[in-house]
mmCIF file of C-alpha atoms (C1' of nucleotides) in Angstrom:
data_model
loop_
_atom_site.group_PDB
_atom_site.id
_atom_site.type_symbol
_atom_site.label_atom_id
_atom_site.label_comp_id
_atom_site.label_asym_id
_atom_site.label_seq_id
_atom_site.Cartn_x
_atom_site.Cartn_y
_atom_site.Cartn_z
ATOM 1 C CA MET A 84 110.395 86.790 77.086
ATOM 2 C CA GLY A 85 107.797 84.369 76.544
ATOM 3 C CA ILE A 86 105.702 84.350 79.354
ATOM 4 C CA HIS A 87 102.345 82.519 79.174
ATOM 5 C CA ASP A 88 98.874 82.591 81.071
ATOM 6 C CA ASP A 89 99.332 79.134 82.624
ATOM 7 C CA ASP A 90 102.476 79.917 84.099
ATOM 8 C CA ALA A 91 100.647 81.289 87.164
ATOM 9 C CA CYS A 92 98.892 78.150 87.873
ATOM 10 C CA ASN A 93 102.501 76.109 87.078
ATOM 11 C CA ILE A 94 102.927 76.664 91.274
ATOM 12 C CA GLY A 95 104.510 73.875 93.227
ATOM 13 C CA LEU A 96 104.532 74.798 97.564
ATOM 14 C CA VAL A 97 106.183 72.608 99.785
ATOM 15 C CA LEU A 98 105.551 73.844 103.625
ATOM 16 C CA ARG A 99 107.948 72.159 106.299
ATOM 17 C CA LEU A 100 107.712 72.923 110.116
ATOM 18 C CA GLY A 101 110.604 72.333 112.249
ATOM 19 C CA LEU A 102 111.386 73.051 115.276
ATOM 20 C CA SER A 103 114.732 75.162 114.625
ATOM 21 C CA SER A 104 114.552 78.767 114.860
ATOM 22 C CA THR A 105 116.576 79.164 111.391
ATOM 23 C CA VAL A 106 115.771 77.961 108.450
ATOM 24 C CA GLU A 107 117.880 77.724 105.167
ATOM 25 C CA SER A 108 116.552 77.348 101.582
ATOM 26 C CA PRO A 109 119.320 75.504 99.917
ATOM 27 C CA SER A 110 117.893 76.231 96.593
ATOM 28 C CA LYS A 111 117.665 80.021 96.362
ATOM 29 C CA PRO A 112 119.337 82.527 94.291
ATOM 30 C CA ASP A 113 122.622 83.456 94.391
ATOM 31 C CA SER A 114 123.369 86.786 96.147
ATOM 32 C CA ASN A 115 125.288 88.229 93.278
ATOM 33 C CA GLN A 116 122.572 87.532 91.289
ATOM 34 C CA THR A 117 120.803 90.461 89.434
ATOM 35 C CA PRO A 118 117.893 91.815 89.488
ATOM 36 C CA SER A 119 117.790 91.663 85.215
ATOM 37 C CA LYS A 120 119.176 87.984 85.683
ATOM 38 C CA ASN A 121 116.439 86.841 87.821
ATOM 39 C CA PRO A 122 113.581 88.891 87.861
ATOM 40 C CA SER A 123 110.933 87.036 88.912
ATOM 41 C CA PHE A 124 112.230 86.092 92.524
ATOM 42 C CA LEU A 125 110.674 87.100 95.796
ATOM 43 C CA LYS A 126 111.217 86.171 98.707
ATOM 44 C CA PHE A 127 108.946 86.391 102.067
ATOM 45 C CA GLU A 128 109.215 85.600 105.769
ATOM 46 C CA ALA A 129 105.892 84.577 107.218
ATOM 47 C CA THR A 130 105.299 84.603 111.172
ATOM 48 C CA ASN A 131 107.537 83.499 113.731
ATOM 49 C CA PHE A 132 106.610 83.686 117.103
ATOM 50 C CA ASP A 133 108.944 81.638 120.115
ATOM 51 C CA ASP A 134 111.387 80.955 117.860
ATOM 52 C CA GLU A 135 110.061 77.568 117.050
ATOM 53 C CA PRO A 136 108.377 76.893 113.920
ATOM 54 C CA SER A 137 109.206 79.108 110.894
ATOM 55 C CA LEU A 138 108.470 79.350 107.381
ATOM 56 C CA THR A 139 109.773 81.081 104.813
ATOM 57 C CA LEU A 140 108.383 81.376 101.246
ATOM 58 C CA GLY A 141 110.050 82.481 98.315
ATOM 59 C CA LEU A 142 109.752 81.957 94.553
ATOM 60 C CA SER A 143 112.341 81.472 91.869
ATOM 61 C CA SER A 144 112.571 81.057 88.712
ATOM 62 C CA SER A 145 114.564 77.550 89.064
ATOM 63 C CA GLY A 146 113.023 74.555 89.897
ATOM 64 C CA GLY A 147 113.311 74.136 93.515
ATOM 65 C CA GLY A 148 112.964 70.985 95.523
ATOM 66 C CA GLY A 149 114.505 68.839 97.962
ATOM 67 C CA ASP A 150 113.889 70.238 101.370
ATOM 68 C CA SER A 151 113.691 73.897 100.075
ATOM 69 C CA TYR A 152 110.859 76.092 101.546
ATOM 70 C CA GLN A 153 109.920 77.861 97.722
ATOM 71 C CA VAL A 154 107.739 78.251 95.396
ATOM 72 C CA THR A 155 108.493 77.927 92.318
ATOM 73 C CA THR A 156 107.260 79.319 88.550
ATOM 74 C CA ALA A 157 108.385 79.240 85.105
ATOM 75 C CA ALA A 158 108.438 82.405 84.045
ATOM 76 C CA THR A 159 110.543 84.309 81.664
ATOM 77 C CA GLN A 160 111.676 82.327 79.726
ATOM 78 C CA LYS A 161 113.648 83.474 76.768
ATOM 79 C CA VAL A 162 111.674 82.471 73.166
ATOM 80 C CA ASP A 163 113.547 81.663 70.581
ATOM 81 C CA VAL A 164 112.695 83.857 67.196
ATOM 82 C CA LYS A 165 112.018 81.731 64.390
ATOM 83 C CA PRO A 166 112.453 82.784 60.252
ATOM 84 C CA ALA A 167 110.261 85.415 59.290
ATOM 85 C CA GLY A 168 107.845 83.796 57.468
ATOM 86 C CA ASP A 169 104.955 83.976 60.367
ATOM 87 C CA LEU A 170 105.263 87.294 59.967
ATOM 88 C CA TYR A 171 105.232 87.436 55.746
ATOM 89 C CA ARG A 172 102.379 85.019 56.455
ATOM 90 C CA GLN A 173 100.082 87.890 58.192
ATOM 91 C CA ALA A 174 100.677 90.744 55.325
ATOM 92 C CA SER A 175 96.983 89.548 54.090
ATOM 93 C CA ILE A 176 96.407 90.472 57.294
ATOM 94 C CA VAL A 177 97.500 93.621 57.670
ATOM 95 C CA SER A 178 96.317 94.698 54.424
ATOM 96 C CA ALA A 179 93.297 93.893 54.963
ATOM 97 C CA VAL A 180 92.955 95.539 58.419
ATOM 98 C CA SER A 181 94.789 98.437 56.726
ATOM 99 C CA LEU A 182 91.439 98.604 54.975
ATOM 100 C CA LEU A 183 89.357 98.808 58.020
ATOM 101 C CA SER A 184 89.626 102.067 58.850
ATOM 102 C CA SER A 185 86.045 102.888 60.898
ATOM 103 C CA GLY A 186 87.234 105.839 63.397
ATOM 104 C CA LYS A 187 84.806 104.209 65.872
ATOM 105 C CA VAL A 188 86.999 104.287 68.617
ATOM 106 C CA LYS A 189 87.482 107.133 70.553
ATOM 107 C CA ARG A 190 91.188 107.254 70.901
ATOM 108 C CA GLU A 191 92.151 105.873 67.009
ATOM 109 C CA ARG A 192 94.901 107.832 65.197
ATOM 110 C CA GLU A 193 93.356 109.575 61.879
ATOM 111 C CA VAL A 194 95.560 108.053 59.387
ATOM 112 C CA SER A 195 96.083 111.140 56.195
ATOM 113 C CA SER A 196 97.305 109.645 52.874
ATOM 114 C CA GLU A 197 99.873 112.618 53.928
ATOM 115 C CA GLU A 198 100.970 110.985 56.817
ATOM 116 C CA LEU A 199 101.361 107.706 55.383
ATOM 117 C CA MET A 200 103.553 109.082 52.538
ATOM 118 C CA GLU A 201 105.710 110.786 55.296
ATOM 119 C CA VAL A 202 106.044 107.207 57.171
ATOM 120 C CA GLU A 203 106.739 105.470 54.278
ATOM 121 C CA LYS A 204 109.330 108.314 53.800
ATOM 122 C CA ASN A 205 110.680 107.321 57.146
ATOM 123 C CA ASN A 206 110.836 103.540 56.795
ATOM 124 C CA ASN A 207 113.874 103.900 54.194
ATOM 125 C CA ASN A 208 115.701 105.237 57.150
ATOM 126 C CA SER A 209 115.486 102.397 59.691
ATOM 127 C CA SER A 210 118.644 102.466 61.900
ATOM 128 C CA ARG A 211 118.735 102.573 65.636
ATOM 129 C CA LEU A 212 120.417 105.986 65.637
ATOM 130 C CA SER A 213 118.976 107.849 61.960
ATOM 131 C CA ASP A 214 115.709 107.870 63.559
ATOM 132 C CA GLU A 215 116.015 111.392 64.972
ATOM 133 C CA ASP A 216 113.720 113.139 61.819
ATOM 134 C CA GLU A 217 111.352 114.845 62.589
ATOM 135 C CA GLU A 218 111.669 114.926 66.409
ATOM 136 C CA GLY A 219 113.492 117.653 67.137
ATOM 137 C CA VAL A 220 111.105 120.136 64.432
ATOM 138 C CA ASN A 221 107.850 119.688 66.109
ATOM 139 C CA GLY A 222 108.834 118.653 70.050
ATOM 140 C CA ARG A 223 107.999 115.680 71.674
ATOM 141 C CA LYS A 224 104.802 114.787 69.518
ATOM 142 C CA LYS A 225 103.611 111.372 70.463
ATOM 143 C CA LEU A 226 102.644 108.669 68.081
ATOM 144 C CA ARG A 227 98.842 106.645 69.034
ATOM 145 C CA LEU A 228 99.085 103.612 66.798
ATOM 146 C CA SER A 229 95.554 102.922 65.156
ATOM 147 C CA LYS A 230 93.060 100.088 66.412
ATOM 148 C CA GLN A 231 94.462 97.807 63.659
ATOM 149 C CA GLN A 232 98.020 98.940 63.726
ATOM 150 C CA SER A 233 98.178 97.451 68.183
ATOM 151 C CA ALA A 234 96.044 94.844 66.712
ATOM 152 C CA LEU A 235 98.580 93.230 64.076
ATOM 153 C CA LEU A 236 101.446 94.135 66.730
ATOM 154 C CA GLU A 237 99.871 92.214 69.471
ATOM 155 C CA GLU A 238 98.918 89.189 67.255
ATOM 156 C CA SER A 239 102.734 89.267 66.748
ATOM 157 C CA PHE A 240 103.783 89.570 69.283
ATOM 158 C CA LYS A 241 101.453 86.219 70.563
ATOM 159 C CA GLN A 242 104.095 84.844 68.082
ATOM 160 C CA HIS A 243 107.131 86.059 68.824
ATOM 161 C CA SER A 244 107.940 87.933 71.435
ATOM 162 C CA THR A 245 111.044 89.350 69.952
ATOM 163 C CA LEU A 246 111.755 90.259 66.199
ATOM 164 C CA SER A 247 114.936 89.608 64.701
ATOM 165 C CA PRO A 248 115.934 92.940 62.094
ATOM 166 C CA LYS A 249 114.176 91.493 59.215
ATOM 167 C CA GLN A 250 111.099 90.440 60.963
ATOM 168 C CA LYS A 251 111.052 94.098 62.075
ATOM 169 C CA GLN A 252 111.231 95.809 58.613
ATOM 170 C CA ALA A 253 108.841 93.696 57.882
ATOM 171 C CA LEU A 254 106.302 94.555 60.046
ATOM 172 C CA ALA A 255 107.152 98.240 60.017
ATOM 173 C CA ARG A 256 106.518 98.209 56.150
ATOM 174 C CA GLN A 257 103.308 96.441 56.577
ATOM 175 C CA LEU A 258 102.192 98.731 59.734
ATOM 176 C CA ASN A 259 103.450 102.084 57.310
ATOM 177 C CA LEU A 260 105.983 102.717 60.725
ATOM 178 C CA LYS A 261 109.482 103.170 61.476
ATOM 179 C CA THR A 262 111.524 99.880 62.465
ATOM 180 C CA ARG A 263 112.476 101.480 65.500
ATOM 181 C CA GLN A 264 109.050 102.603 66.480
ATOM 182 C CA VAL A 265 108.375 98.359 66.006
ATOM 183 C CA GLU A 266 111.227 97.693 68.075
ATOM 184 C CA VAL A 267 110.029 100.637 70.593
ATOM 185 C CA TRP A 268 106.760 98.501 70.699
ATOM 186 C CA PHE A 269 108.219 95.353 71.265
ATOM 187 C CA GLN A 270 110.458 96.216 74.222
ATOM 188 C CA ASN A 271 107.826 98.202 75.715
ATOM 189 C CA ARG A 272 105.549 95.454 75.417
ATOM 190 C CA ARG A 273 108.218 92.646 76.944
ATOM 191 C CA ALA A 274 108.723 94.928 79.767
ATOM 192 C CA ARG A 275 105.517 95.406 80.896
ATOM 193 C CA THR A 276 104.115 91.720 80.390
ATOM 194 C CA LYS A 277 106.982 90.780 82.818
ATOM 195 C CA LEU A 278 105.979 93.761 84.971
ATOM 196 C CA LYS A 279 102.071 92.284 85.100
ATOM 197 C CA GLN A 280 103.268 88.563 85.204
ATOM 198 C CA THR A 281 105.579 89.457 88.492
ATOM 199 C CA GLU A 282 102.789 91.504 90.159
ATOM 200 C CA VAL A 283 100.228 88.083 89.429
ATOM 201 C CA ASP A 284 103.239 86.230 91.158
ATOM 202 C CA CYS A 285 103.272 89.045 94.027
ATOM 203 C CA GLU A 286 99.683 88.775 94.381
ATOM 204 C CA LEU A 287 100.115 84.371 94.051
ATOM 205 C CA LEU A 288 102.513 84.579 96.631
ATOM 206 C CA LYS A 289 100.381 87.299 99.082
ATOM 207 C CA LYS A 290 97.985 84.548 99.454
ATOM 208 C CA CYS A 291 100.355 81.531 100.038
ATOM 209 C CA CYS A 292 102.008 83.597 102.799
ATOM 210 C CA GLU A 293 98.395 84.320 104.119
ATOM 211 C CA THR A 294 97.580 80.541 103.662
ATOM 212 C CA LEU A 295 100.903 78.814 105.261
ATOM 213 C CA THR A 296 101.021 81.616 108.317
ATOM 214 C CA ASP A 297 97.472 80.252 109.247
ATOM 215 C CA GLU A 298 98.756 76.852 109.040
ATOM 216 C CA ASN A 299 102.183 77.263 110.839
ATOM 217 C CA ARG A 300 100.001 79.173 113.583
ATOM 218 C CA ARG A 301 97.616 76.488 113.597
ATOM 219 C CA LEU A 302 100.303 73.876 113.736
ATOM 220 C CA GLN A 303 102.342 75.556 115.980
ATOM 221 C CA LYS A 304 99.401 75.467 118.535
ATOM 222 C CA GLU A 305 99.246 71.768 117.970
ATOM 223 C CA ILE A 306 102.715 71.704 119.285
ATOM 224 C CA GLN A 307 101.847 73.129 122.377
ATOM 225 C CA GLU A 308 99.107 70.894 122.770
ATOM 226 C CA LEU A 309 101.627 67.488 122.080
ATOM 227 C CA LYS A 310 103.761 69.443 124.665
ATOM 228 C CA ALA A 311 101.077 69.730 127.359
ATOM 229 C CA LEU A 312 100.184 66.577 126.905
ATOM 230 C CA LYS A 313 103.281 64.779 127.034
ATOM 231 C CA LEU A 314 104.242 66.482 130.359
ATOM 232 C CA THR A 315 100.986 65.331 131.807
ATOM 233 C CA GLN A 316 101.413 61.695 130.592
ATOM 234 C CA PRO A 317 104.991 60.914 129.738
ATOM 235 C CA PHE A 318 105.273 57.618 129.977
ATOM 236 C CA TYR A 319 101.975 56.635 128.334
ATOM 237 C CA MET A 320 102.880 58.661 125.504
ATOM 238 C CA HIS A 321 106.308 57.438 125.129
ATOM 239 C CA MET A 322 104.762 53.671 124.504
ATOM 240 C CA GLN A 323 102.648 54.999 122.247
ATOM 241 C CA ALA A 324 105.132 56.579 120.215
ATOM 242 C CA ALA A 325 105.994 53.419 119.057
ATOM 243 C CA THR A 326 102.988 52.920 117.298
ATOM 244 C CA LEU A 327 103.230 55.560 115.682
ATOM 245 C CA THR A 328 104.716 56.232 111.574
ATOM 246 C CA MET A 329 105.183 59.554 110.199
ATOM 247 C CA CYS A 330 104.826 60.636 106.489
ATOM 248 C CA PRO A 331 108.061 61.598 105.027
ATOM 249 C CA SER A 332 107.029 63.793 102.874
ATOM 250 C CA CYS A 333 104.166 65.865 104.649
ATOM 251 C CA GLU A 334 104.590 65.100 108.309
ATOM 252 C CA ILE A 335 101.425 62.942 108.238
ATOM 253 C CA THR A 336 101.465 61.547 111.884
ATOM 254 C CA THR A 337 99.307 57.956 111.716
ATOM 255 C CA GLY A 338 98.501 54.600 113.312
ATOM 256 C CA VAL A 339 100.083 51.473 112.407
ATOM 257 C CA GLY A 340 97.533 48.951 112.730
ATOM 258 C CA ASP A 341 94.616 50.429 110.460
ATOM 259 C CA ALA A 342 95.154 51.188 107.121
ATOM 260 C CA ASN A 343 91.878 53.289 106.901
ATOM 261 C CA GLY A 344 93.734 55.690 109.137
ATOM 262 C CA ASN A 345 91.410 54.747 111.963
ATOM 263 C CA SER A 346 92.834 53.973 115.197
ATOM 264 C CA ASN A 347 91.350 54.253 118.661
ATOM 265 C CA ASN A 348 94.094 55.524 119.899
ATOM 266 C CA PRO A 349 93.644 58.555 121.224
ATOM 267 C CA PHE A 350 96.353 60.582 121.296
ATOM 268 C CA LEU A 351 96.511 60.360 117.334
ATOM 269 C CA MET A 352 96.815 64.068 115.707
ATOM 270 C CA ALA A 353 94.674 62.770 112.410
ATOM 271 C CA SER A 354 91.567 64.111 114.214
ATOM 272 C CA LYS A 355 92.539 67.565 112.604
ATOM 273 C CA PRO A 356 92.096 68.051 109.490
ATOM 274 C CA HIS A 357 95.080 68.322 107.169
ATOM 275 C CA HIS A 358 94.497 71.095 104.946
ATOM 276 C CA PHE A 359 96.967 70.159 102.243
ATOM 277 C CA HIS A 360 95.299 67.619 100.628
ATOM 278 C CA ASN A 361 92.730 69.207 98.220
ATOM 279 C CA ASN A 362 93.343 70.105 94.065
ATOM 280 C CA ASN A 363 94.050 74.063 94.930
ATOM 281 C CA PRO A 364 97.526 75.151 93.910
ATOM 282 C CA LEU A 365 96.895 78.342 96.416
ATOM 283 C CA SER A 366 96.481 76.133 99.649
ATOM 284 C CA ASN A 367 98.002 72.904 98.569
ATOM 285 C CA PRO A 368 101.342 73.213 99.178
ATOM 286 C CA SER A 369 102.639 69.936 99.562
ATOM 287 C CA ALA A 370 102.790 68.601 96.150
ATOM 288 C CA ALA A 371 104.200 65.128 97.693
ATOM 289 C CA CYS A 372 101.662 64.347 98.958
ATOM 290 C "C1'" DA B 84 72.511 118.332 79.139
ATOM 291 C "C1'" DT B 85 77.383 120.355 78.052
ATOM 292 C "C1'" DT B 86 81.629 121.921 79.783
ATOM 293 C "C1'" DA B 87 85.922 122.233 82.151
ATOM 294 C "C1'" DT B 88 89.456 120.495 84.620
ATOM 295 C "C1'" DG B 89 92.313 117.844 87.469
ATOM 296 C "C1'" DG B 90 94.270 113.645 88.704
ATOM 297 C "C1'" DG B 91 94.749 108.360 87.297
ATOM 298 C "C1'" DT B 92 96.256 105.629 83.651
ATOM 299 C "C1'" DT B 93 98.343 103.998 78.970
ATOM 300 C "C1'" DT B 94 102.107 104.094 76.232
ATOM 301 C "C1'" DG B 95 105.311 105.855 73.030
ATOM 302 C "C1'" DA B 96 109.663 106.977 73.092
ATOM 303 C "C1'" DT B 97 114.623 108.100 75.421
ATOM 304 C "C1'" DT B 98 118.870 107.155 78.559
ATOM 305 C "C1'" DA B 99 121.815 104.270 80.618
ATOM 306 C "C1'" DC B 100 123.284 100.397 81.276
ATOM 307 C "C1'" DA B 101 124.508 95.286 80.009
ATOM 308 C "C1'" DT B 102 126.065 91.216 77.505
ATOM 309 C "C1'" DC B 103 127.661 89.021 73.695
ATOM 310 C "C1'" DA B 104 129.627 88.012 69.229
ATOM 311 C "C1'" DG C 92 140.381 94.929 74.961
ATOM 312 C "C1'" DC C 93 137.412 97.640 71.451
ATOM 313 C "C1'" DT C 94 132.867 98.152 69.027
ATOM 314 C "C1'" DG C 95 128.179 97.030 66.886
ATOM 315 C "C1'" DA C 96 123.955 95.560 67.801
ATOM 316 C "C1'" DT C 97 120.047 94.502 70.645
ATOM 317 C "C1'" DG C 98 118.683 93.775 75.282
ATOM 318 C "C1'" DT C 99 116.194 94.977 80.083
ATOM 319 C "C1'" DA C 100 114.942 99.056 83.464
ATOM 320 C "C1'" DA C 101 114.264 102.854 84.770
ATOM 321 C "C1'" DT C 102 112.068 106.831 83.467
ATOM 322 C "C1'" DC C 103 109.393 110.850 81.195
ATOM 323 C "C1'" DA C 104 105.736 113.012 78.945
ATOM 324 C "C1'" DA C 105 101.498 113.173 75.460
ATOM 325 C "C1'" DA C 106 97.577 111.298 75.341
ATOM 326 C "C1'" DC C 107 93.278 109.096 77.003
ATOM 327 C "C1'" DC C 108 89.798 108.560 80.497
ATOM 328 C "C1'" DC C 109 86.710 109.535 83.786
ATOM 329 C "C1'" DA C 110 84.704 111.275 87.748
ATOM 330 C "C1'" DT C 111 83.068 115.747 89.030
ATOM 331 C "C1'" DA C 112 82.092 120.515 90.256
#
DNA sequence: ATTATGGGTTTGATTACATCA
DNA sequence: GCTGATGTAATCAAACCCATA
């Protein structure tokens, strides 16, 4: 799966505050969806006190929109595997890399010429089911890739997160590894990249959740204040309501007569800071604004 | 300063299962 | 429907790292 670093930034938040006690996300994933098909879906239920304004924050790999309470991120797209040209282009890199046996890295595996011969021999046996060879004799001896091998694998992974059989074989030859080992390395790399990205998404959503919870609490308080105000001066508020308009996307209430937002109306909400009007995607859930 | 060691982390490998041609 | 190839998810365990005594 090709997960790009900037995916984490490609998140839009929408916050709606309503008086109903339930909030439904129309674009939430199908409940039958298996985790493997939508692994990045996460959902948080924010505070919901007094059965009034409630908040749901979700993450889906599909684009959310409309009235959904969702955070969306474009994650885990499958990357098309192109023909092997890119890999072959790297052959010269590997050749050079294989000459650089510095031995300065503590964990780096020293590869003797005998080992290389052995691996080369094993490369001829590249079938998925026929790589069992030496395992049974020596027990589970774990291979440690050299720094150069790891570097080339990483380089290849940057270009293709999955490899065709021919690409695997070519790369295995260049690395003096078995095809199966290259295959396993890519499997693990994909899995761990995905896990890492999920953790990043999770942290991001936690922060979003905290932000939105605070905002929810603030708006809840604001509603209570307005209700109290309405009770004390019902007739005056009724008259003022006719002069108010509301932004449909972010529900900022403004006066009609003043384009600058200035008003001498003492009951307008504009005196409170509107937290979402900045460029920070984390604290700017209302993309519509 | 050196060494042993225990715990945490990284990573190569295996297994089970799903999907698709 | 069966089969083989290949993918993901979960897991194991060797190798490594590092703080501590």
